[in-house]
XYZ file of C-alpha atoms in Angstrom:
450
model
C 123.319 116.068 89.431
C 124.910 114.826 92.481
C 127.109 111.263 92.696
C 124.283 110.203 94.896
C 121.782 111.834 92.417
C 122.914 110.350 89.346
C 120.973 106.994 89.613
C 120.108 107.222 86.040
C 118.265 104.553 84.257
C 118.569 104.382 80.237
C 115.996 103.144 78.119
C 115.889 103.108 74.492
C 118.361 104.971 73.427
C 118.215 106.943 76.588
C 119.599 108.635 79.302
C 117.831 109.123 82.722
C 118.190 111.243 85.635
C 117.506 109.869 88.851
C 119.236 108.652 91.716
C 120.211 106.275 94.575
C 121.384 106.764 98.088
C 122.208 103.100 98.115
C 124.645 103.663 95.784
C 127.589 106.259 95.631
C 128.380 106.068 91.878
C 126.351 107.611 89.087
C 125.253 105.786 86.087
C 124.334 107.051 82.599
C 122.936 105.263 79.983
C 123.836 106.442 76.408
C 122.701 103.306 74.658
C 124.384 101.523 71.498
C 122.423 101.970 68.755
C 119.932 99.439 67.682
C 121.608 96.161 66.288
C 125.120 96.695 67.793
C 125.998 93.538 69.129
C 122.981 91.510 68.028
C 122.742 87.911 68.742
C 121.761 87.185 65.425
C 119.280 83.973 65.406
C 119.594 83.666 69.098
C 116.001 81.944 70.331
C 114.458 84.512 72.525
C 111.750 82.115 73.104
C 111.015 79.006 75.372
C 108.613 76.450 75.294
C 106.380 76.567 78.286
C 106.250 72.768 78.294
C 110.108 72.441 78.758
C 110.787 75.522 81.398
C 110.420 74.321 85.261
C 109.978 76.439 88.149
C 111.902 73.297 89.997
C 115.498 73.923 89.940
C 116.317 70.749 91.475
C 119.347 69.679 93.425
C 121.923 69.488 90.881
C 124.750 72.133 91.006
C 123.948 75.066 88.838
C 126.128 78.458 88.089
C 124.710 81.061 86.736
C 126.157 84.623 86.138
C 124.573 88.421 87.197
C 125.525 91.410 85.053
C 124.762 94.863 86.631
C 126.468 98.126 87.312
C 129.061 98.353 89.891
C 127.093 101.016 91.741
C 124.487 98.424 92.610
C 127.351 95.784 93.824
C 126.132 96.133 97.469
C 122.599 95.548 97.116
C 122.816 92.450 94.352
C 125.346 90.876 96.899
C 123.191 91.158 99.522
C 120.135 89.666 97.111
C 122.600 87.068 95.865
C 123.457 85.996 99.598
C 119.855 85.538 100.241
C 119.012 83.824 96.983
C 121.468 81.142 97.495
C 120.412 80.403 101.343
C 117.292 79.367 99.614
C 118.956 77.643 96.621
C 122.066 76.250 98.026
C 122.863 74.109 94.694
C 122.988 77.430 92.437
C 126.248 79.475 92.660
C 125.700 83.289 91.230
C 128.918 85.045 90.133
C 128.640 88.391 89.376
C 130.166 90.708 86.695
C 130.301 94.412 86.909
C 130.915 97.111 84.600
C 131.434 101.021 85.648
C 127.824 102.706 85.877
C 128.537 105.066 82.906
C 129.375 102.453 80.370
C 126.951 99.445 81.747
C 124.331 100.032 79.388
C 126.396 100.709 76.387
C 128.368 97.758 76.945
C 125.309 95.366 77.606
C 124.740 94.627 73.877
C 127.895 93.560 73.211
C 128.247 91.278 76.521
C 124.958 89.647 76.043
C 126.295 88.786 72.357
C 129.431 87.473 73.932
C 130.688 83.840 73.829
C 130.078 83.755 77.615
C 126.865 85.804 78.324
C 125.346 86.188 81.716
C 122.237 84.465 82.795
C 120.970 87.641 84.415
C 121.411 91.171 83.033
C 120.375 94.614 83.986
C 118.465 95.822 80.912
C 118.375 99.733 80.267
C 117.897 100.041 76.509
C 114.581 97.433 77.058
C 113.368 98.004 73.321
C 116.913 97.786 71.784
C 117.478 94.837 73.371
C 114.690 93.017 72.639
C 114.583 94.330 68.853
C 118.150 92.755 68.974
C 116.993 89.208 69.748
C 119.284 89.409 72.938
C 116.657 88.993 75.573
C 114.311 85.880 76.097
C 110.701 86.424 76.273
C 109.331 85.641 79.781
C 105.675 84.940 79.248
C 105.762 81.537 79.636
C 107.694 82.202 83.003
C 105.433 84.752 83.983
C 102.265 82.366 83.824
C 104.087 79.572 85.642
C 105.466 82.298 88.518
C 102.084 84.245 88.481
C 104.125 87.422 87.446
C 101.430 88.551 85.093
C 99.313 89.259 88.318
C 101.928 92.266 89.378
C 100.567 95.681 89.100
C 100.096 96.927 85.584
C 102.103 99.868 86.707
C 105.215 97.649 87.174
C 104.184 95.453 84.317
C 104.446 98.305 81.830
C 108.204 98.482 82.593
C 108.909 95.035 81.873
C 106.780 94.490 78.744
C 107.385 95.289 74.898
C 104.804 94.892 71.875
C 105.666 93.644 68.473
C 106.222 97.018 67.430
C 108.879 97.554 69.831
C 107.257 99.844 71.927
C 107.093 99.435 75.548
C 104.358 99.388 77.967
C 102.496 96.385 76.808
C 103.258 93.119 75.193
C 105.247 90.557 76.195
C 107.292 90.440 79.574
C 111.132 90.693 79.368
C 112.288 91.807 82.678
C 111.723 91.942 86.574
C 113.001 94.920 88.905
C 115.038 94.267 91.778
C 113.456 97.374 93.336
C 111.965 100.672 92.475
C 112.940 104.311 93.279
C 110.102 106.800 93.975
C 109.862 110.700 93.918
C 108.197 112.962 96.585
C 108.539 115.896 98.717
C 110.892 116.045 101.665
C 109.562 118.543 104.307
C 111.527 120.105 107.281
C 109.439 119.377 110.629
C 110.824 121.828 112.497
C 110.355 124.813 109.846
C 106.974 123.439 109.334
C 106.284 123.720 113.048
C 107.575 127.158 113.141
C 105.373 128.049 110.186
C 102.438 126.404 111.929
C 101.788 124.197 108.708
C 101.097 120.289 108.099
C 102.371 118.369 105.292
C 100.480 118.894 101.919
C 97.822 116.382 100.670
C 96.320 118.949 97.999
C 97.695 121.476 95.687
C 95.820 124.116 97.457
C 97.772 123.253 100.687
C 100.912 123.081 98.895
C 100.536 126.658 97.995
C 99.271 128.022 100.972
C 102.130 126.598 102.776
C 104.817 127.749 100.281
C 103.048 131.206 100.751
C 102.971 130.831 104.358
C 107.002 129.962 104.135
C 107.691 133.015 101.711
C 106.000 135.776 103.880
C 107.957 134.029 107.026
C 111.269 134.851 105.113
C 111.715 131.327 104.453
C 112.502 129.658 101.045
C 109.451 127.455 100.191
C 111.537 124.998 97.649
C 115.037 124.477 98.058
C 115.961 123.023 94.185
C 119.439 122.175 92.591
C 118.235 122.885 88.863
C 121.701 123.181 87.797
C 121.175 119.349 87.613
C 117.577 119.219 86.932
C 116.011 119.506 90.269
C 113.084 121.425 89.207
C 111.798 118.952 86.648
C 110.970 117.186 89.277
C 108.384 119.759 90.252
C 107.231 120.034 86.616
C 106.405 116.206 86.301
C 104.663 116.212 89.761
C 102.193 118.753 88.299
C 102.030 117.179 84.981
C 101.293 113.752 86.556
C 98.067 115.078 87.648
C 97.051 117.245 84.849
C 98.034 115.254 82.430
C 97.313 111.734 83.924
C 99.639 108.418 84.294
C 99.003 106.908 80.646
C 99.692 109.585 78.466
C 103.182 110.247 80.180
C 104.085 106.647 80.162
C 103.327 106.374 76.764
C 105.384 109.476 75.959
C 108.152 108.171 77.570
C 107.402 104.502 75.852
C 107.717 106.100 72.395
C 103.965 105.491 71.509
C 103.392 106.887 68.017
C 101.833 110.364 68.062
C 102.149 110.423 72.107
C 102.946 114.302 72.862
C 103.420 116.715 75.888
C 102.279 119.516 73.908
C 98.907 119.716 75.169
C 96.537 122.056 77.432
C 96.655 119.715 80.461
C 100.278 119.816 80.213
C 100.591 123.501 79.608
C 98.269 123.876 82.793
C 100.950 121.788 84.795
C 103.662 123.957 83.610
C 101.895 127.121 84.305
C 101.709 126.293 87.918
C 105.222 125.901 88.260
C 105.778 129.072 86.368
C 103.463 130.775 89.093
C 105.534 129.459 91.656
C 108.766 130.972 89.998
C 106.965 134.344 89.806
C 105.958 134.279 93.397
C 109.321 133.560 94.555
C 109.074 130.031 96.187
C 111.773 128.535 94.259
C 115.543 129.631 95.714
C 116.525 132.466 93.797
C 119.813 130.689 92.598
C 118.414 127.501 91.674
C 119.812 127.329 88.162
C 123.340 127.926 89.698
C 122.894 125.198 92.424
C 123.583 121.622 92.077
C 121.616 118.885 93.883
C 124.232 118.199 96.603
C 124.109 121.666 97.716
C 120.522 122.064 97.543
C 120.332 119.147 99.783
C 122.543 120.628 102.206
C 121.031 123.933 102.163
C 117.751 122.245 102.696
C 119.477 119.818 105.902
C 120.483 123.536 107.317
C 116.871 124.402 107.519
C 117.133 127.091 104.407
C 113.740 125.854 103.154
C 110.591 123.987 103.929
C 110.171 121.722 101.072
C 113.090 119.748 98.953
C 111.599 117.857 96.028
C 113.587 114.623 95.596
C 113.321 110.669 95.639
C 114.086 107.884 97.635
C 117.484 107.825 96.912
C 118.085 110.740 99.280
C 116.246 109.383 101.968
C 119.151 107.870 103.878
C 121.641 110.615 103.529
C 118.629 113.210 104.668
C 117.705 110.613 107.847
C 121.493 110.424 108.943
C 121.493 114.512 108.819
C 118.172 115.343 110.173
C 116.817 112.114 112.313
C 113.575 112.860 113.116
C 113.460 116.374 111.712
C 112.394 115.735 108.197
C 109.346 113.944 106.586
C 108.463 112.704 103.282
C 105.245 112.698 101.558
C 103.854 111.945 97.795
C 103.065 114.999 95.610
C 99.713 116.302 96.180
C 96.789 114.068 94.613
C 95.084 115.657 91.626
C 91.542 115.466 90.476
C 91.924 111.932 89.665
C 91.776 111.155 93.381
C 95.083 108.647 93.428
C 98.471 109.143 94.272
C 100.759 109.105 91.346
C 104.778 109.558 91.356
C 107.472 109.090 89.094
C 108.950 105.485 90.050
C 111.753 103.498 88.062
C 113.444 100.283 88.598
C 116.447 100.010 90.550
C 117.923 97.264 88.206
C 115.365 96.047 85.385
C 116.783 92.468 85.028
C 115.947 90.037 82.229
C 117.376 86.620 80.858
C 119.533 87.018 78.200
C 118.649 84.941 75.061
C 121.861 82.911 74.868
C 121.435 81.794 78.800
C 121.611 78.248 79.116
C 120.412 78.474 82.736
C 117.168 79.905 82.226
C 115.193 77.953 85.004
C 117.549 78.932 87.389
C 117.919 82.498 86.137
C 113.937 83.040 86.460
C 113.904 81.634 89.792
C 116.506 84.543 91.186
C 114.060 87.017 89.149
C 111.175 85.171 91.201
C 113.067 85.565 94.098
C 113.450 89.417 93.872
C 109.402 89.533 94.711
C 109.820 87.380 97.998
C 109.644 89.058 101.221
C 113.144 88.533 102.121
C 114.370 90.437 98.747
C 111.984 93.204 99.408
C 113.130 93.615 103.039
C 116.718 93.809 101.544
C 115.546 96.337 99.026
C 113.844 98.178 101.743
C 116.996 98.318 103.899
C 118.847 100.001 101.124
C 116.402 102.862 100.989
C 114.456 101.847 97.817
C 111.217 100.496 97.189
C 110.251 96.675 97.105
C 109.402 94.835 93.766
C 105.945 93.015 93.441
C 103.236 93.074 95.907
C 103.145 92.170 99.494
C 103.131 93.252 103.327
C 105.208 96.545 103.741
C 108.700 95.636 105.124
C 110.037 96.696 108.164
C 111.554 99.737 108.834
C 112.202 101.479 112.145
C 108.812 103.067 113.264
C 108.806 106.790 112.877
C 111.981 107.284 110.788
C 111.933 109.017 107.415
C 112.565 105.653 105.559
C 109.173 104.173 107.367
C 107.630 107.243 105.679
C 109.161 106.875 102.192
C 108.226 103.127 102.480
C 104.425 103.866 103.510
C 104.414 106.262 100.553
C 105.737 103.744 98.033
C 103.067 101.364 99.277
C 100.417 104.004 98.904
C 101.766 104.372 95.336
C 101.616 100.781 94.384
C 98.121 100.155 95.885
C 96.919 103.111 93.857
C 98.972 101.552 90.863
C 100.552 105.088 90.359
C 103.861 104.491 89.420
C 104.809 106.825 86.350
C 107.928 106.665 84.401
C 110.658 109.920 84.498
C 109.915 111.980 81.846
C 113.719 112.347 81.194
C 113.964 108.551 79.992
C 111.908 109.035 76.880
C 115.051 109.504 74.863
C 118.686 109.626 75.116
C 118.756 113.316 74.612
C 115.990 114.561 76.187
C 117.203 114.734 79.600
C 119.486 117.733 78.309
C 116.431 119.363 76.939
C 114.197 118.963 80.071
C 117.282 120.199 81.965
C 118.175 123.081 79.496
C 114.304 124.251 79.230
C 113.595 124.305 82.682
C 116.226 126.646 83.492
C 114.814 128.562 80.907
C 111.611 128.625 82.690
C 112.982 129.341 85.789
C 115.090 132.350 84.207
C 111.962 133.726 82.569
C 113.302 133.440 79.278
C 111.014 130.849 77.847
C 107.112 130.779 78.221
C 105.317 127.668 79.274
C 103.655 127.085 75.934
C 107.266 127.233 74.056
C 108.987 125.313 77.082
C 106.663 122.296 75.958
C 106.595 122.966 72.255
C 110.439 122.948 72.571
C 110.644 119.773 74.402
C 108.143 118.114 72.076
C 109.978 119.035 69.007
C 113.237 118.084 70.457
C 111.607 114.629 71.236
C 110.114 114.162 67.666
C 113.567 114.792 66.242
C 115.493 112.413 68.393
C 112.916 110.067 67.498
C 113.609 109.945 63.894
């Protein structure tokens, strides 16, 4: 996965593939073990009667902690926030992206902890008593009325399982996945962007017949896994996939529904719909070959929108993956920065005001300007009409309105991304059956959770 392709989000012991055009650096969240850097007896609760959504006019200083690759977007958000709250000064602390997740437990447990911090290993951090339970603030600010798909990314229950329970974080924005298509190639083939699986497959067949590669994939860095999960989203459904990613007991992907999805992708392999060197092609090269018109489709995410818009102008379009039997769009979509308030912060009201600002129209516009999807709900931020970014934002709006944000399966454990990558490479090489593909991944998942 390329530098622009490794906007990785970590969760419990996990590392995640993802990407972002707005950050050049990659990050990898190989998290420390539970309990490392724990905050001991830190009070993670706040008295609902003691909090305030009014920050007054006294001078307050808070510190924000994030990965260095997010500095540009964080700086823009802070500048806009402090214009609204001139009495609050926001200092920043950034760690290199590939170690921020590892460092976070120790930073949060330090003598000088931040007040707002990017949280990757949410379950572990909550389990270490290092994060403030935001339920009183959620009630005061109305965060508990956010779409359930977003709230699931912020919550951890009493058993340490994500997806439900108390709220601990708010995202600065979201990435999303979909299908880029070359408009010139589509016009030459006489096809329209697909909205159903049947349309997708018929357009790929038309491309193949015309000597055009249907899907350009950089599967050296896991590009084809996006295709697998796009099909799984429809055949398996959002909740079972999120349960698996959130490590809900007995969750499994070794099911007939998932098998149906993998068999669809295996059929595409057999039909020659992927570039035949996909396993030896990385994400950057795949993107470049798509730009050059070598393929009709490129399955990827919003992190590539800026680069593609710069290189292809109005010759590239973006659509969500075809809708399945549910009739609602589903797409992989994770937080850019999942911000929480460390338990040892002594400026929690000011920190909560910053989290609430992330949901404001001003913050949503800043995030959209960088190419990501906005946090919360509201009118779609402005984009240049007819631009690729406008199409991406329209797609994100559709996804949020349908409550269709699905977690990346590569985030389920710290090691499972490597298993998805290796197994998908084996699938494209014809060395593993769809049934064994899923059995192998589920086996690795269960072993890693022990």
